[in-house]
Amino acid sequence: MHPRPRSALRQGGTLTLPVSQWPTQFNHHHVDGALDDVWTIASLVEPMLFTRDAQGTPRPDPDYLRSAEVTATSPQTVTYRLNPEARWSDGEPLGWRDFDAQWRALGRGDDRYQIADPSGYEDIADVRPGADPHEVEVVFAEPFADWQRLFTPLYPAAASGTPEQFNEGWRDGVPVTGGPFRVGDLDATDRTLTLVPSPHWWGRRPLLDRVILRTLDPATAVQAFLNGEIDAVNAAAADVYDRLKDARDTELRTGSAWDAVQIALNGAAGPLTDPEVRRALLHAVDRKALAEVAGEGLPVGVPLLGNHFFMTNQPGYTDNSGPYATRDLAAAERLLDRAGWRRADPTGTRSKDGHPLELRLVLSQSTNRLGLDLAQLVQHMLAEAGITVEVQKVPADDYLPKYLNQGNFDLAIFRFVGLTYPSTLYPVYRQTDDEQTYANYGRVSSPRVDALLAEASHTLDEGRRRRLYQQADAAIWALAHDILLYQRPQVVAVREHLANYGVPGLGDIDFTDVGWEK
C-alpha cells in the first residue's frame, strides 16, 4: 500500500486506473451492477457506511456515522446516528427515508426491483426515524449477524425509491452522489469515466484532482502501464510480472485479499444436472496443478482453497474439501460409468443414449493469458476422463448479463472478490427458480445448504455461527456446487510515488488519502 501521512503528499494530480469492462448499470444492488468495478466506483461516489480494515473488521466511517450499534436484542434493533453534515449532491441530508427505500427495494420481495442480493435486508421488519432527523432505527424480524454490511453502499431514496428509478435510473450514469467524488465526465464511446472531488463533500478533501477509469482488456492495460498511460495494473500472472518487475518508476505491491477463483458448474441444464457427473468433474480436475500454474513465476504463494466462506488468512478458515483435496481420475471414471456415460474405447469421448459428453466452457474475451491457460488445462484434464470441452470466448460486456446470469454455459471460470462477510455468499448457494439470478450461476442448491446458511446468518454467537458455516461448506463440497480452485494472489504494479494504494489485505482503500508524494 506504500502508506504515507497526508502531510507527505501533495495536493492535486491524476490517478488513472484500468477497469475490466464498461459498466452499463451503476447501481451495485441491481443484478447487472453487482460487479467489482461498480463497487469501486460506488466507494468513490456513494456513502459507504462501514469500511473494513486489513483484517476485514468493519468500522463505522465517521464521515457518515457518528455511531451504529445494536441497541436492543428482542427484537434486534440497530440505531444509526448519522453525521449531520452528510448530504446528497441534490442538497438533501442523509436520513431514514434513504434506509427505508433501500430496504423496500431489496428486502420486501417486490419482483419489480431487479435486485442482486436480498440477504440481510429480507430479515428487516421495519425502518423508522429515531429521536431526531439524524437518527435511524432498523428493526429485524430475525437476528442478523452481519448487519454492518447492509446499507453499504447507500443510495438516495430520491433516485432509487421506485422500481423504475432503481432499475433504469442508474443505467449509463450516476444521477445522485454522496461521496467524496462525483462524475466529472462519462464517455461511453471511449469507455472512460472521470471522477473529480465533489463540491458538496463535507469530509476531508481528497488529495487527487481526478480519478480516471479506463476500460481496457488485460493485455492492453499492461502495455498502457508500460507506456505511462495508467498508474496501476494487475501483475498476478507470470508473463505480466516478468514484463513489469524491472519497469521504470514501478513498485510491485503484494498482499492477500478476499479473492476466490472457481469454476461454476451449470446444474440447471445438460449433463451437469446429475450430481454424480458434477462430482466426477471435481475428481477429474487437478486443483493443485491449476494453483501451481497460477503461482508460477510470481513472488507470492498461491494457496489452494478448501473453504467457500473463508480465505486462508481469515479467522474461521478450515479445509473441508475432503475427497476432493487431490485429483482422483479413477474415482471420476467410476462415477461417470455409474451415471451411464461410457467410452466406446479407452481414449474416446464418453456417450450416453447416443449423445456425447460435451461441455461448453465460457470465457470473457477480456480474460488474460493465465485465464486462457487455465481453461486449456481444464480442457485437457477433462479429456483424460472422456469429456470433451469446447472453450468459447464471449464479449466482455455480455459475459455477466447474457451468460452467467442467464445460465448460458456448462462451465465458467470467474472470481468472487471482497466477500469478507460470510452472509454475503448466501445468494451464491441459495435455492433459486429465477430465470435471471445473481451469483448462483449454476443454480445448484439443496434444502440442507439453504437451512444451514439461513441459520448461520441469524446466529449472533460467533463460535456457533462459524460451526454452521463449516457444516454448510462441507455440504456444498458434497453437492459439487462448483470446483473451488485457489485464493488469487495479489500482485499489483503501481507507480512508485503513489501512496496509500495497492493491496489493502481484507479491507478497503480510502481514496481520499490516495495521493502522490511531494
Short mmCIF file of C-alpha atoms in Angstrom, two decimals, residues 197-468:
data_model
loop_
_atom_site.label_atom_id
_atom_site.label_comp_id
_atom_site.label_asym_id
_atom_site.label_seq_id
_atom_site.Cartn_x
_atom_site.Cartn_y
_atom_site.Cartn_z
CA PRO A 197 -13.79 15.91 -5.99
CA SER A 198 -17.37 16.72 -5.09
CA PRO A 199 -18.07 20.34 -4.16
CA HIS A 200 -20.74 19.02 -1.80
CA TRP A 201 -18.30 16.90 0.22
CA TRP A 202 -18.15 17.73 3.92
CA GLY A 203 -15.23 15.49 4.91
CA ARG A 204 -11.51 15.68 4.33
CA ARG A 205 -10.82 16.95 0.85
CA PRO A 206 -9.46 14.24 -1.49
CA LEU A 207 -5.82 14.75 -2.38
CA LEU A 208 -6.33 13.88 -6.05
CA ASP A 209 -7.77 16.28 -8.62
CA ARG A 210 -9.29 13.41 -10.58
CA VAL A 211 -9.53 9.66 -10.85
CA ILE A 212 -9.84 8.33 -14.40
CA LEU A 213 -11.16 4.82 -15.01
CA ARG A 214 -10.38 3.42 -18.48
CA THR A 215 -11.91 0.21 -19.83
CA LEU A 216 -9.02 -1.94 -21.02
CA ASP A 217 -8.56 -5.63 -21.64
CA PRO A 218 -5.67 -7.16 -19.62
CA ALA A 219 -3.08 -7.16 -22.40
CA THR A 220 -3.85 -3.58 -23.40
CA ALA A 221 -3.77 -2.49 -19.75
CA VAL A 222 -0.23 -3.85 -19.30
CA GLN A 223 1.02 -2.02 -22.36
CA ALA A 224 -0.79 1.13 -21.24
CA PHE A 225 1.03 0.92 -17.91
CA LEU A 226 4.41 0.50 -19.64
CA ASN A 227 3.55 3.49 -21.83
CA GLY A 228 2.83 5.62 -18.76
CA GLU A 229 -0.87 5.94 -19.62
CA ILE A 230 -2.22 4.32 -16.41
CA ASP A 231 -0.81 4.23 -12.89
CA ALA A 232 -1.53 0.69 -11.71
CA VAL A 233 -2.21 -2.69 -13.24
CA ASN A 234 -2.73 -6.25 -12.10
CA ALA A 235 0.52 -8.21 -12.30
CA ALA A 236 -0.67 -11.52 -10.83
CA ALA A 237 0.35 -13.61 -13.82
CA ALA A 238 3.87 -14.76 -14.58
CA ASP A 239 4.11 -13.29 -18.08
CA VAL A 240 2.85 -9.91 -16.86
CA TYR A 241 5.06 -9.96 -13.77
CA ASP A 242 8.12 -10.63 -15.93
CA ARG A 243 7.31 -7.63 -18.12
CA LEU A 244 6.75 -5.29 -15.18
CA LYS A 245 9.19 -6.33 -12.46
CA ASP A 246 12.02 -4.20 -13.85
CA ALA A 247 9.89 -1.45 -15.38
CA ARG A 248 10.89 2.15 -14.73
CA ASP A 249 9.07 4.06 -11.95
CA THR A 250 7.33 0.86 -10.83
CA GLU A 251 6.79 -0.83 -7.50
CA LEU A 252 5.28 -4.31 -7.18
CA ARG A 253 2.92 -4.42 -4.19
CA THR A 254 1.62 -7.71 -2.83
CA GLY A 255 -0.88 -8.91 -0.25
CA SER A 256 -3.69 -11.36 0.49
CA ALA A 257 -7.22 -10.24 -0.28
CA TRP A 258 -10.61 -11.98 -0.29
CA ASP A 259 -10.33 -13.27 -3.83
CA ALA A 260 -11.60 -16.77 -4.70
CA VAL A 261 -11.20 -18.36 -8.14
CA GLN A 262 -13.66 -21.11 -9.01
CA ILE A 263 -15.33 -22.94 -11.87
CA ALA A 264 -19.12 -22.70 -11.91
CA LEU A 265 -20.97 -25.87 -12.89
CA ASN A 266 -24.35 -25.48 -14.56
CA GLY A 267 -26.67 -27.84 -12.69
CA ALA A 268 -29.82 -26.48 -14.33
CA ALA A 269 -29.33 -27.86 -17.84
CA GLY A 270 -27.34 -30.51 -19.67
CA PRO A 271 -25.31 -33.39 -18.20
CA LEU A 272 -24.29 -31.45 -15.07
CA THR A 273 -27.83 -31.65 -13.71
CA ASP A 274 -26.64 -35.07 -12.48
CA PRO A 275 -24.69 -34.56 -9.22
CA GLU A 276 -22.65 -37.69 -9.96
CA VAL A 277 -21.32 -36.05 -13.13
CA ARG A 278 -20.51 -32.87 -11.21
CA ARG A 279 -18.64 -34.95 -8.59
CA ALA A 280 -16.76 -36.68 -11.39
CA LEU A 281 -15.57 -33.30 -12.65
CA LEU A 282 -14.38 -32.36 -9.17
CA HIS A 283 -12.31 -35.55 -9.06
CA ALA A 284 -11.03 -35.15 -12.63
CA VAL A 285 -9.75 -31.58 -12.29
CA ASP A 286 -6.34 -31.24 -10.65
CA ARG A 287 -6.95 -28.19 -8.48
CA LYS A 288 -3.42 -28.21 -7.09
CA ALA A 289 -1.89 -28.16 -10.56
CA LEU A 290 -4.05 -25.19 -11.55
CA ALA A 291 -2.99 -23.28 -8.43
CA GLU A 292 0.65 -24.04 -9.19
CA VAL A 293 0.23 -22.68 -12.72
CA ALA A 294 -1.37 -19.51 -11.30
CA GLY A 295 1.60 -19.00 -8.98
CA GLU A 296 4.38 -19.93 -11.37
CA GLY A 297 6.95 -17.16 -11.63
CA LEU A 298 5.30 -14.93 -9.00
CA PRO A 299 6.91 -13.64 -5.78
CA VAL A 300 3.96 -14.85 -3.66
CA GLY A 301 2.40 -18.23 -2.97
CA VAL A 302 -0.98 -19.30 -4.32
CA PRO A 303 -2.84 -21.25 -1.64
CA LEU A 304 -5.33 -23.92 -2.66
CA LEU A 305 -8.77 -23.14 -1.23
CA GLY A 306 -10.66 -25.70 0.82
CA ASN A 307 -13.40 -23.38 2.07
CA HIS A 308 -16.06 -21.40 0.22
CA PHE A 309 -16.62 -18.84 3.01
CA PHE A 310 -13.23 -18.00 4.50
CA MET A 311 -9.88 -17.19 2.93
CA THR A 312 -6.73 -18.92 4.17
CA ASN A 313 -5.66 -15.77 6.06
CA GLN A 314 -9.09 -15.17 7.60
CA PRO A 315 -10.23 -16.32 11.06
CA GLY A 316 -12.52 -19.32 10.62
CA TYR A 317 -10.68 -20.95 7.72
CA THR A 318 -10.92 -24.76 7.67
CA ASP A 319 -10.23 -27.06 4.72
CA ASN A 320 -13.44 -29.01 4.05
CA SER A 321 -12.54 -30.32 0.58
CA GLY A 322 -12.29 -33.92 1.88
CA PRO A 323 -12.15 -36.40 -1.03
CA TYR A 324 -11.51 -33.57 -3.49
CA ALA A 325 -8.28 -32.45 -1.81
CA THR A 326 -6.28 -34.21 -4.53
CA ARG A 327 -7.08 -35.36 -8.04
CA ASP A 328 -8.53 -38.88 -8.37
CA LEU A 329 -9.05 -39.71 -12.05
CA ALA A 330 -10.04 -43.30 -11.25
CA ALA A 331 -12.85 -42.07 -8.99
CA ALA A 332 -14.03 -39.75 -11.78
CA GLU A 333 -14.08 -42.66 -14.22
CA ARG A 334 -16.13 -44.81 -11.81
CA LEU A 335 -18.70 -42.05 -11.24
CA LEU A 336 -19.14 -41.44 -14.96
CA ASP A 337 -19.51 -45.18 -15.61
CA ARG A 338 -22.13 -45.41 -12.87
CA ALA A 339 -24.01 -42.43 -14.33
CA GLY A 340 -24.22 -44.25 -17.68
CA TRP A 341 -21.61 -42.20 -19.55
CA ARG A 342 -19.38 -44.82 -21.17
CA ARG A 343 -16.49 -44.78 -23.61
CA ALA A 344 -16.53 -46.62 -26.90
CA ASP A 345 -12.76 -47.07 -26.42
CA PRO A 346 -10.32 -46.02 -23.65
CA THR A 347 -9.33 -42.81 -25.45
CA GLY A 348 -12.71 -41.75 -26.79
CA THR A 349 -15.36 -39.28 -25.65
CA ARG A 350 -17.97 -40.78 -23.37
CA SER A 351 -21.55 -41.01 -24.56
CA LYS A 352 -24.98 -41.91 -23.23
CA ASP A 353 -28.03 -42.83 -25.31
CA GLY A 354 -26.15 -41.74 -28.40
CA HIS A 355 -25.26 -38.30 -27.02
CA PRO A 356 -21.57 -37.42 -26.46
CA LEU A 357 -20.47 -35.95 -23.12
CA GLU A 358 -19.55 -32.47 -24.33
CA LEU A 359 -19.31 -29.36 -22.16
CA ARG A 360 -19.03 -25.66 -23.12
CA LEU A 361 -16.58 -23.57 -21.05
CA VAL A 362 -17.45 -19.88 -21.45
CA LEU A 363 -14.78 -17.19 -21.03
CA SER A 364 -14.90 -13.43 -21.31
CA GLN A 365 -12.90 -12.01 -24.22
CA SER A 366 -11.13 -9.84 -21.64
CA THR A 367 -9.68 -12.95 -19.98
CA ASN A 368 -5.91 -12.69 -19.58
CA ARG A 369 -3.28 -15.22 -20.66
CA LEU A 370 -3.50 -17.06 -17.35
CA GLY A 371 -7.26 -17.47 -17.71
CA LEU A 372 -6.79 -18.97 -21.16
CA ASP A 373 -4.06 -21.29 -19.85
CA LEU A 374 -6.32 -22.48 -17.03
CA ALA A 375 -9.16 -23.12 -19.47
CA GLN A 376 -6.92 -25.19 -21.73
CA LEU A 377 -5.59 -27.18 -18.77
CA VAL A 378 -9.13 -27.92 -17.60
CA GLN A 379 -9.97 -28.93 -21.16
CA HIS A 380 -7.03 -31.38 -21.16
CA MET A 381 -7.79 -32.77 -17.68
CA LEU A 382 -11.41 -33.48 -18.54
CA ALA A 383 -10.44 -35.01 -21.88
CA GLU A 384 -8.47 -37.60 -19.90
CA ALA A 385 -11.78 -38.58 -18.26
CA GLY A 386 -13.53 -38.83 -21.62
CA ILE A 387 -15.22 -35.41 -21.52
CA THR A 388 -14.93 -33.06 -24.50
CA VAL A 389 -14.76 -29.36 -23.61
CA GLU A 390 -15.22 -26.52 -26.09
CA VAL A 391 -13.76 -23.19 -24.92
CA GLN A 392 -15.99 -20.31 -26.07
CA LYS A 393 -14.89 -16.66 -25.73
CA VAL A 394 -17.74 -14.15 -25.49
CA PRO A 395 -17.85 -10.30 -25.40
CA ALA A 396 -16.77 -8.95 -22.02
CA ASP A 397 -19.85 -6.73 -21.65
CA ASP A 398 -22.12 -9.73 -22.29
CA TYR A 399 -20.35 -12.19 -20.00
CA LEU A 400 -22.32 -11.41 -16.84
CA PRO A 401 -25.81 -10.41 -18.11
CA LYS A 402 -26.12 -12.77 -21.08
CA TYR A 403 -24.11 -15.79 -19.96
CA LEU A 404 -23.51 -16.13 -16.21
CA ASN A 405 -26.79 -14.55 -15.06
CA GLN A 406 -28.77 -16.48 -17.66
CA GLY A 407 -27.13 -19.86 -17.03
CA ASN A 408 -25.90 -19.85 -20.63
CA PHE A 409 -22.85 -22.11 -20.09
CA ASP A 410 -21.77 -25.51 -18.81
CA LEU A 411 -18.51 -24.38 -17.17
CA ALA A 412 -17.33 -20.85 -16.38
CA ILE A 413 -14.14 -19.68 -14.65
CA PHE A 414 -14.53 -16.49 -12.61
CA ARG A 415 -13.73 -14.82 -9.29
CA PHE A 416 -15.64 -13.70 -6.23
CA VAL A 417 -13.93 -10.69 -4.66
CA GLY A 418 -14.19 -8.80 -1.36
CA LEU A 419 -16.79 -11.04 0.33
CA THR A 420 -15.36 -10.84 3.86
CA TYR A 421 -18.84 -11.15 5.39
CA PRO A 422 -19.82 -14.84 5.14
CA SER A 423 -23.51 -13.99 4.74
CA THR A 424 -22.65 -12.16 1.51
CA LEU A 425 -22.17 -15.61 -0.02
CA TYR A 426 -25.70 -16.77 0.84
CA PRO A 427 -27.05 -15.91 -2.66
CA VAL A 428 -24.19 -17.87 -4.25
CA TYR A 429 -25.53 -21.11 -2.78
CA ARG A 430 -29.19 -20.46 -2.06
CA GLN A 431 -32.05 -22.05 -3.94
CA THR A 432 -33.46 -20.03 -6.81
CA ASP A 433 -36.01 -20.63 -9.55
CA ASP A 434 -35.40 -17.30 -11.26
CA GLU A 435 -34.56 -17.22 -14.95
CA GLN A 436 -32.06 -14.49 -14.11
CA THR A 437 -30.05 -14.87 -10.93
CA TYR A 438 -27.16 -13.24 -9.16
CA ALA A 439 -24.22 -15.34 -8.05
CA ASN A 440 -25.75 -18.86 -8.02
CA TYR A 441 -24.96 -19.01 -11.69
CA GLY A 442 -25.18 -22.81 -11.94
CA ARG A 443 -28.42 -22.96 -9.93
CA VAL A 444 -27.07 -25.83 -7.83
CA SER A 445 -28.60 -25.88 -4.34
CA SER A 446 -30.17 -28.03 -1.66
CA PRO A 447 -32.62 -27.51 1.22
CA ARG A 448 -29.89 -28.51 3.70
CA VAL A 449 -27.44 -25.88 2.49
CA ASP A 450 -30.22 -23.28 2.48
CA ALA A 451 -31.21 -24.16 6.04
CA LEU A 452 -27.63 -24.10 7.35
CA LEU A 453 -26.85 -20.75 5.74
CA ALA A 454 -30.11 -19.21 6.93
CA GLU A 455 -29.40 -20.39 10.47
CA ALA A 456 -25.79 -19.17 10.35
CA SER A 457 -26.74 -15.69 9.17
CA HIS A 458 -29.29 -15.44 12.01
CA THR A 459 -26.93 -16.70 14.74
CA LEU A 460 -25.26 -13.99 16.81
CA ASP A 461 -22.94 -16.33 18.75
CA GLU A 462 -19.69 -16.23 16.77
CA GLY A 463 -18.47 -19.72 17.66
CA ARG A 464 -21.74 -21.40 16.78
CA ARG A 465 -22.08 -19.30 13.63
CA ARG A 466 -18.67 -20.44 12.37
CA ARG A 467 -19.54 -24.09 13.07
CA LEU A 468 -22.70 -23.70 10.98
#
